[in-house]
Amino acid sequence: MRIDVLGVGFDNMTADEAVSTAYGAVCGDGPAGYAVTPNPEIVWLCRSDEGLRDAVNGAFLVLPDGIGVIYGARILGTPLTARIPGIDFITALLARMAKTGKSVFLFGSKPGVAEAAAENLSAAHPGIVISGTCDGYFTDDGPIIEKINAASPDLLLVCLGAPKQELWMAENASRLNVRLMAGLGGSLDVFAGNVKRAPEAWQRLGLEWLYRLIKEPRRIKRMIKLPLFVLAVIMKRIRG
Ligand code: UDP
Protein backbone atom coordinates (compact mmCIF):
# COMPACT_ATOMS: atom_id res chain seq x y z
CA MET A 1 0.00 0.00 0.00
CA ARG A 2 1.25 3.51 -0.80
CA ILE A 3 0.78 6.55 1.39
CA ASP A 4 0.30 9.86 -0.35
CA VAL A 5 2.44 12.81 0.74
CA LEU A 6 1.62 15.85 -1.41
CA GLY A 7 1.16 13.77 -4.56
CA VAL A 8 4.01 11.28 -4.08
CA GLY A 9 2.99 7.75 -3.05
CA PHE A 10 5.41 6.15 -0.56
CA ASP A 11 5.62 2.42 0.06
CA ASN A 12 4.68 1.80 3.67
CA MET A 13 7.11 -0.85 4.83
CA THR A 14 9.95 -1.55 7.21
CA ALA A 15 13.56 -1.34 6.05
CA ASP A 16 13.78 -5.17 6.10
CA GLU A 17 10.68 -5.46 3.93
CA ALA A 18 12.12 -2.94 1.47
CA VAL A 19 15.38 -4.90 1.20
CA SER A 20 13.53 -8.22 0.81
CA THR A 21 11.29 -6.77 -1.89
CA ALA A 22 14.30 -5.37 -3.76
CA TYR A 23 16.23 -8.63 -3.35
CA GLY A 24 13.23 -10.52 -4.77
CA ALA A 25 13.35 -8.21 -7.80
CA VAL A 26 17.10 -8.71 -8.19
CA CYS A 27 16.53 -12.49 -8.25
CA GLY A 28 13.49 -12.25 -10.54
CA ASP A 29 13.13 -13.30 -14.15
CA GLY A 30 12.77 -9.94 -15.86
CA PRO A 31 13.26 -6.20 -15.27
CA ALA A 32 11.35 -4.99 -12.22
CA GLY A 33 11.95 -1.26 -12.66
CA TYR A 34 13.65 1.14 -10.29
CA ALA A 35 13.72 2.23 -6.66
CA VAL A 36 13.67 5.87 -5.60
CA THR A 37 14.18 7.46 -2.17
CA PRO A 38 12.58 10.92 -2.30
CA ASN A 39 13.17 13.53 0.39
CA PRO A 40 10.98 16.62 0.96
CA GLU A 41 12.91 18.55 -1.69
CA ILE A 42 11.96 16.03 -4.37
CA VAL A 43 8.37 15.86 -3.18
CA TRP A 44 8.29 19.63 -3.49
CA LEU A 45 9.70 19.54 -7.04
CA CYS A 46 7.13 16.87 -7.98
CA ARG A 47 4.31 19.30 -7.18
CA SER A 48 5.18 21.53 -10.11
CA ASP A 49 6.82 18.99 -12.44
CA GLU A 50 4.40 16.41 -13.75
CA GLY A 51 7.12 14.47 -15.59
CA LEU A 52 9.13 14.10 -12.41
CA ARG A 53 6.02 13.14 -10.43
CA ASP A 54 5.23 10.40 -12.97
CA ALA A 55 8.85 9.20 -12.87
CA VAL A 56 8.81 8.99 -9.06
CA ASN A 57 5.35 7.44 -8.75
CA GLY A 58 6.18 5.02 -11.56
CA ALA A 59 8.97 3.46 -9.50
CA PHE A 60 8.88 -0.13 -8.33
CA LEU A 61 9.80 1.05 -4.82
CA VAL A 62 9.29 4.55 -3.39
CA LEU A 63 11.07 4.74 -0.03
CA PRO A 64 10.95 7.70 2.38
CA ASP A 65 14.50 9.02 2.77
CA GLY A 66 14.19 12.09 4.91
CA ILE A 67 12.79 12.85 8.32
CA GLY A 68 10.65 15.59 6.73
CA VAL A 69 8.66 13.01 4.75
CA ILE A 70 8.05 11.02 7.95
CA TYR A 71 6.79 14.13 9.78
CA GLY A 72 4.77 15.15 6.72
CA ALA A 73 2.97 11.79 6.61
CA ARG A 74 2.34 11.99 10.36
CA ILE A 75 0.90 15.50 10.17
CA LEU A 76 -1.37 14.37 7.34
CA GLY A 77 -2.75 11.62 9.62
CA THR A 78 -1.29 8.73 7.58
CA PRO A 79 2.01 7.87 9.30
CA LEU A 80 4.67 5.84 7.52
CA THR A 81 6.18 2.79 9.26
CA ALA A 82 9.83 3.76 8.87
CA ARG A 83 12.32 6.19 7.45
CA ILE A 84 14.54 4.30 5.03
CA PRO A 85 17.71 6.23 4.14
CA GLY A 86 18.80 5.25 0.63
CA ILE A 87 22.36 4.47 1.69
CA ASP A 88 21.24 2.10 4.47
CA PHE A 89 18.81 0.40 2.10
CA ILE A 90 21.46 -0.18 -0.55
CA THR A 91 24.13 -1.30 1.95
CA ALA A 92 21.75 -3.97 3.30
CA LEU A 93 20.74 -5.01 -0.23
CA LEU A 94 24.37 -5.35 -1.34
CA ALA A 95 25.17 -7.42 1.77
CA ARG A 96 22.32 -9.76 0.86
CA MET A 97 23.35 -9.92 -2.81
CA ALA A 98 26.94 -10.73 -1.85
CA LYS A 99 25.80 -13.98 -0.20
CA THR A 100 24.49 -15.28 -3.52
CA GLY A 101 27.10 -13.74 -5.82
CA LYS A 102 24.79 -11.23 -7.50
CA SER A 103 26.20 -8.43 -9.64
CA VAL A 104 25.98 -4.64 -9.48
CA PHE A 105 27.00 -1.89 -11.91
CA LEU A 106 27.99 1.48 -10.42
CA PHE A 107 26.95 4.45 -12.55
CA GLY A 108 27.38 8.10 -11.58
CA SER A 109 29.51 10.64 -9.69
CA LYS A 110 32.76 12.23 -10.82
CA PRO A 111 35.36 10.22 -12.77
CA GLY A 112 37.21 7.79 -10.50
CA VAL A 113 34.59 7.78 -7.74
CA ALA A 114 32.70 4.66 -8.92
CA GLU A 115 36.00 2.76 -9.24
CA ALA A 116 37.03 3.69 -5.68
CA ALA A 117 33.55 2.75 -4.45
CA ALA A 118 33.85 -0.59 -6.28
CA GLU A 119 37.09 -1.36 -4.47
CA ASN A 120 35.65 -0.55 -1.05
CA LEU A 121 32.38 -2.39 -1.69
CA SER A 122 34.23 -5.51 -2.85
CA ALA A 123 36.23 -5.45 0.38
CA ALA A 124 33.16 -4.80 2.54
CA HIS A 125 30.94 -7.41 0.83
CA PRO A 126 33.04 -10.36 -0.35
CA GLY A 127 31.07 -12.27 -2.97
CA ILE A 128 29.49 -9.25 -4.63
CA VAL A 129 30.30 -9.01 -8.34
CA ILE A 130 31.02 -5.48 -9.61
CA SER A 131 30.13 -5.87 -13.25
CA GLY A 132 31.15 -2.37 -14.35
CA THR A 133 31.53 1.31 -13.51
CA CYS A 134 30.88 4.55 -15.35
CA ASP A 135 31.00 8.19 -14.24
CA GLY A 136 27.95 10.42 -14.34
CA TYR A 137 29.22 13.23 -16.57
CA PHE A 138 28.19 12.49 -20.14
CA THR A 139 26.56 14.12 -23.15
CA ASP A 140 25.32 10.99 -24.92
CA ASP A 141 23.87 8.16 -22.89
CA GLY A 142 23.81 5.71 -25.83
CA PRO A 143 27.31 4.30 -25.16
CA ILE A 144 26.56 4.09 -21.43
CA ILE A 145 23.44 2.06 -22.06
CA GLU A 146 25.40 -0.24 -24.37
CA LYS A 147 28.07 -0.71 -21.71
CA ILE A 148 25.49 -1.47 -19.01
CA ASN A 149 23.58 -3.89 -21.25
CA ALA A 150 26.80 -5.70 -22.19
CA ALA A 151 27.46 -6.21 -18.45
CA SER A 152 23.75 -7.04 -17.79
CA PRO A 153 24.02 -6.58 -14.02
CA ASP A 154 21.37 -7.74 -11.55
CA LEU A 155 21.36 -4.28 -10.00
CA LEU A 156 22.28 -0.87 -11.43
CA LEU A 157 23.06 2.00 -9.05
CA VAL A 158 22.24 5.32 -10.70
CA CYS A 159 23.94 8.11 -8.75
CA LEU A 160 23.40 11.28 -10.77
CA GLY A 161 21.74 13.34 -8.02
CA ALA A 162 18.05 14.13 -7.82
CA PRO A 163 16.00 14.76 -9.92
CA LYS A 164 18.34 13.82 -12.79
CA GLN A 165 18.61 10.17 -11.75
CA GLU A 166 14.84 9.67 -11.35
CA LEU A 167 14.19 11.13 -14.81
CA TRP A 168 17.05 9.12 -16.33
CA MET A 169 15.78 5.83 -14.91
CA ALA A 170 12.19 6.45 -16.00
CA GLU A 171 13.30 7.45 -19.50
CA ASN A 172 15.70 4.55 -20.02
CA ALA A 173 14.08 1.68 -18.10
CA SER A 174 12.78 0.03 -21.26
CA ARG A 175 16.24 0.18 -22.95
CA LEU A 176 18.14 -1.44 -20.08
CA ASN A 177 18.83 -5.08 -19.52
CA VAL A 178 18.98 -4.97 -15.70
CA ARG A 179 16.69 -6.51 -13.10
CA LEU A 180 16.53 -3.51 -10.77
CA MET A 181 17.86 0.05 -10.69
CA ALA A 182 18.19 2.31 -7.67
CA GLY A 183 18.63 6.11 -7.73
CA LEU A 184 20.95 6.97 -4.85
CA GLY A 185 22.34 10.50 -5.18
CA GLY A 186 25.70 10.87 -3.47
CA SER A 187 26.00 7.26 -2.21
CA LEU A 188 29.00 6.44 -4.40
CA ASP A 189 30.85 9.41 -2.87
CA VAL A 190 30.21 7.87 0.56
CA PHE A 191 31.21 4.34 -0.54
CA ALA A 192 34.36 5.78 -2.12
CA GLY A 193 35.21 7.42 1.22
CA ASN A 194 35.12 10.95 -0.23
CA VAL A 195 32.09 12.08 1.78
CA LYS A 196 31.45 11.21 5.42
CA ARG A 197 27.97 10.47 6.73
CA ALA A 198 26.72 12.25 9.85
CA PRO A 199 27.68 10.62 13.18
CA GLU A 200 25.18 7.95 14.24
CA ALA A 201 23.66 10.09 17.00
CA TRP A 202 22.76 12.72 14.38
CA GLN A 203 21.33 10.02 12.12
CA ARG A 204 19.19 8.64 14.95
CA LEU A 205 17.81 12.12 15.67
CA GLY A 206 16.96 12.59 11.99
CA LEU A 207 19.49 15.40 11.71
CA GLU A 208 21.56 14.05 8.82
CA TRP A 209 20.28 16.91 6.64
CA LEU A 210 21.60 19.48 9.17
CA TYR A 211 25.02 17.80 9.23
CA ARG A 212 25.19 17.93 5.42
CA LEU A 213 24.14 21.56 5.47
CA ILE A 214 26.93 22.42 7.94
CA LYS A 215 29.47 20.51 5.81
CA GLU A 216 28.18 21.88 2.50
CA PRO A 217 26.57 25.31 3.16
CA ARG A 218 25.86 25.73 -0.57
CA ARG A 219 23.04 23.19 -0.09
CA ILE A 220 21.00 25.94 1.59
CA LYS A 221 19.54 26.89 -1.83
CA ARG A 222 18.12 23.37 -2.18
CA MET A 223 17.07 23.02 1.44
CA ILE A 224 15.03 26.18 1.33
CA LYS A 225 12.29 23.95 -0.12
CA LEU A 226 11.97 22.15 3.23
CA PRO A 227 9.97 24.91 5.01
CA LEU A 228 7.80 25.23 1.87
CA PHE A 229 7.13 21.50 2.05
CA VAL A 230 6.22 21.70 5.76
CA LEU A 231 3.92 24.65 5.12
CA ALA A 232 2.16 22.82 2.26
CA VAL A 233 1.64 19.77 4.50
CA ILE A 234 0.16 21.91 7.29
CA MET A 235 -2.13 23.73 4.83
CA LYS A 236 -3.31 20.41 3.43
CA ARG A 237 -4.03 19.10 6.91
CA ILE A 238 -5.98 22.25 7.86
CA ARG A 239 -8.04 22.06 4.65
CA GLY A 240 -8.70 18.38 5.30
N1 UDP B 1 26.34 13.85 -10.44
C1 UDP B 1 26.57 13.15 -11.61
N2 UDP B 1 26.24 13.73 -12.80
C2 UDP B 1 25.68 14.96 -12.86
C3 UDP B 1 25.42 15.66 -11.66
C4 UDP B 1 25.75 15.06 -10.45
O1 UDP B 1 27.08 12.03 -11.59
O2 UDP B 1 25.42 15.44 -13.97
C5 UDP B 1 26.70 13.21 -9.18
C6 UDP B 1 27.60 14.03 -8.28
O3 UDP B 1 28.96 13.90 -8.67
C7 UDP B 1 27.32 13.41 -6.92
C8 UDP B 1 25.85 13.00 -7.04
O4 UDP B 1 25.53 13.02 -8.43
O5 UDP B 1 28.10 12.25 -6.75
C9 UDP B 1 24.89 13.92 -6.33
O6 UDP B 1 25.18 13.92 -5.00
P1 UDP B 1 24.23 14.64 -3.93
O7 UDP B 1 24.78 14.32 -2.60
O8 UDP B 1 24.05 16.08 -4.29
O9 UDP B 1 22.89 13.86 -4.17
P2 UDP B 1 21.43 14.12 -3.67
O10 UDP B 1 21.48 15.11 -2.55
O11 UDP B 1 20.70 14.61 -4.86
O12 UDP B 1 20.97 12.78 -3.22
Coordinates of C-alpha atoms and ligand atoms in Angstrom, one line a residue, residues 108-110 135-137 159-162 164-165 184-186 189 212 219 222, ligand 1:
G108 CA 27.4 8.1 -11.6
S109 CA 29.5 10.6 -9.7
K110 CA 32.8 12.2 -10.8
D135 CA 31.0 8.2 -14.2
G136 CA 27.9 10.4 -14.3
Y137 CA 29.2 13.2 -16.6
C159 CA 23.9 8.1 -8.7
L160 CA 23.4 11.3 -10.8
G161 CA 21.7 13.3 -8.0
A162 CA 18.1 14.1 -7.8
K164 CA 18.3 13.8 -12.8
Q165 CA 18.6 10.2 -11.8
L184 CA 20.9 7.0 -4.9
G185 CA 22.3 10.5 -5.2
G186 CA 25.7 10.9 -3.5
D189 CA 30.8 9.4 -2.9
R212 CA 25.2 17.9 5.4
R219 CA 23.0 23.2 -0.1
R222 CA 18.1 23.4 -2.2
Ligands
UDP1 N1 26.3 13.9 -10.4 C1 26.6 13.2 -11.6 N2 26.2 13.7 -12.8 C2 25.7 15.0 -12.9 C3 25.4 15.7 -11.7 C4 25.8 15.1 -10.5 O1 27.1 12.0 -11.6 O2 25.4 15.4 -14.0 C5 26.7 13.2 -9.2 C6 27.6 14.0 -8.3 O3 29.0 13.9 -8.7 C7 27.3 13.4 -6.9 C8 25.9 13.0 -7.0 O4 25.5 13.0 -8.4 O5 28.1 12.3 -6.7 C9 24.9 13.9 -6.3 O6 25.2 13.9 -5.0 P1 24.2 14.6 -3.9 O7 24.8 14.3 -2.6 O8 24.1 16.1 -4.3 O9 22.9 13.9 -4.2 P2 21.4 14.1 -3.7 O10 21.5 15.1 -2.5 O11 20.7 14.6 -4.9 O12 21.0 12.8 -3.2

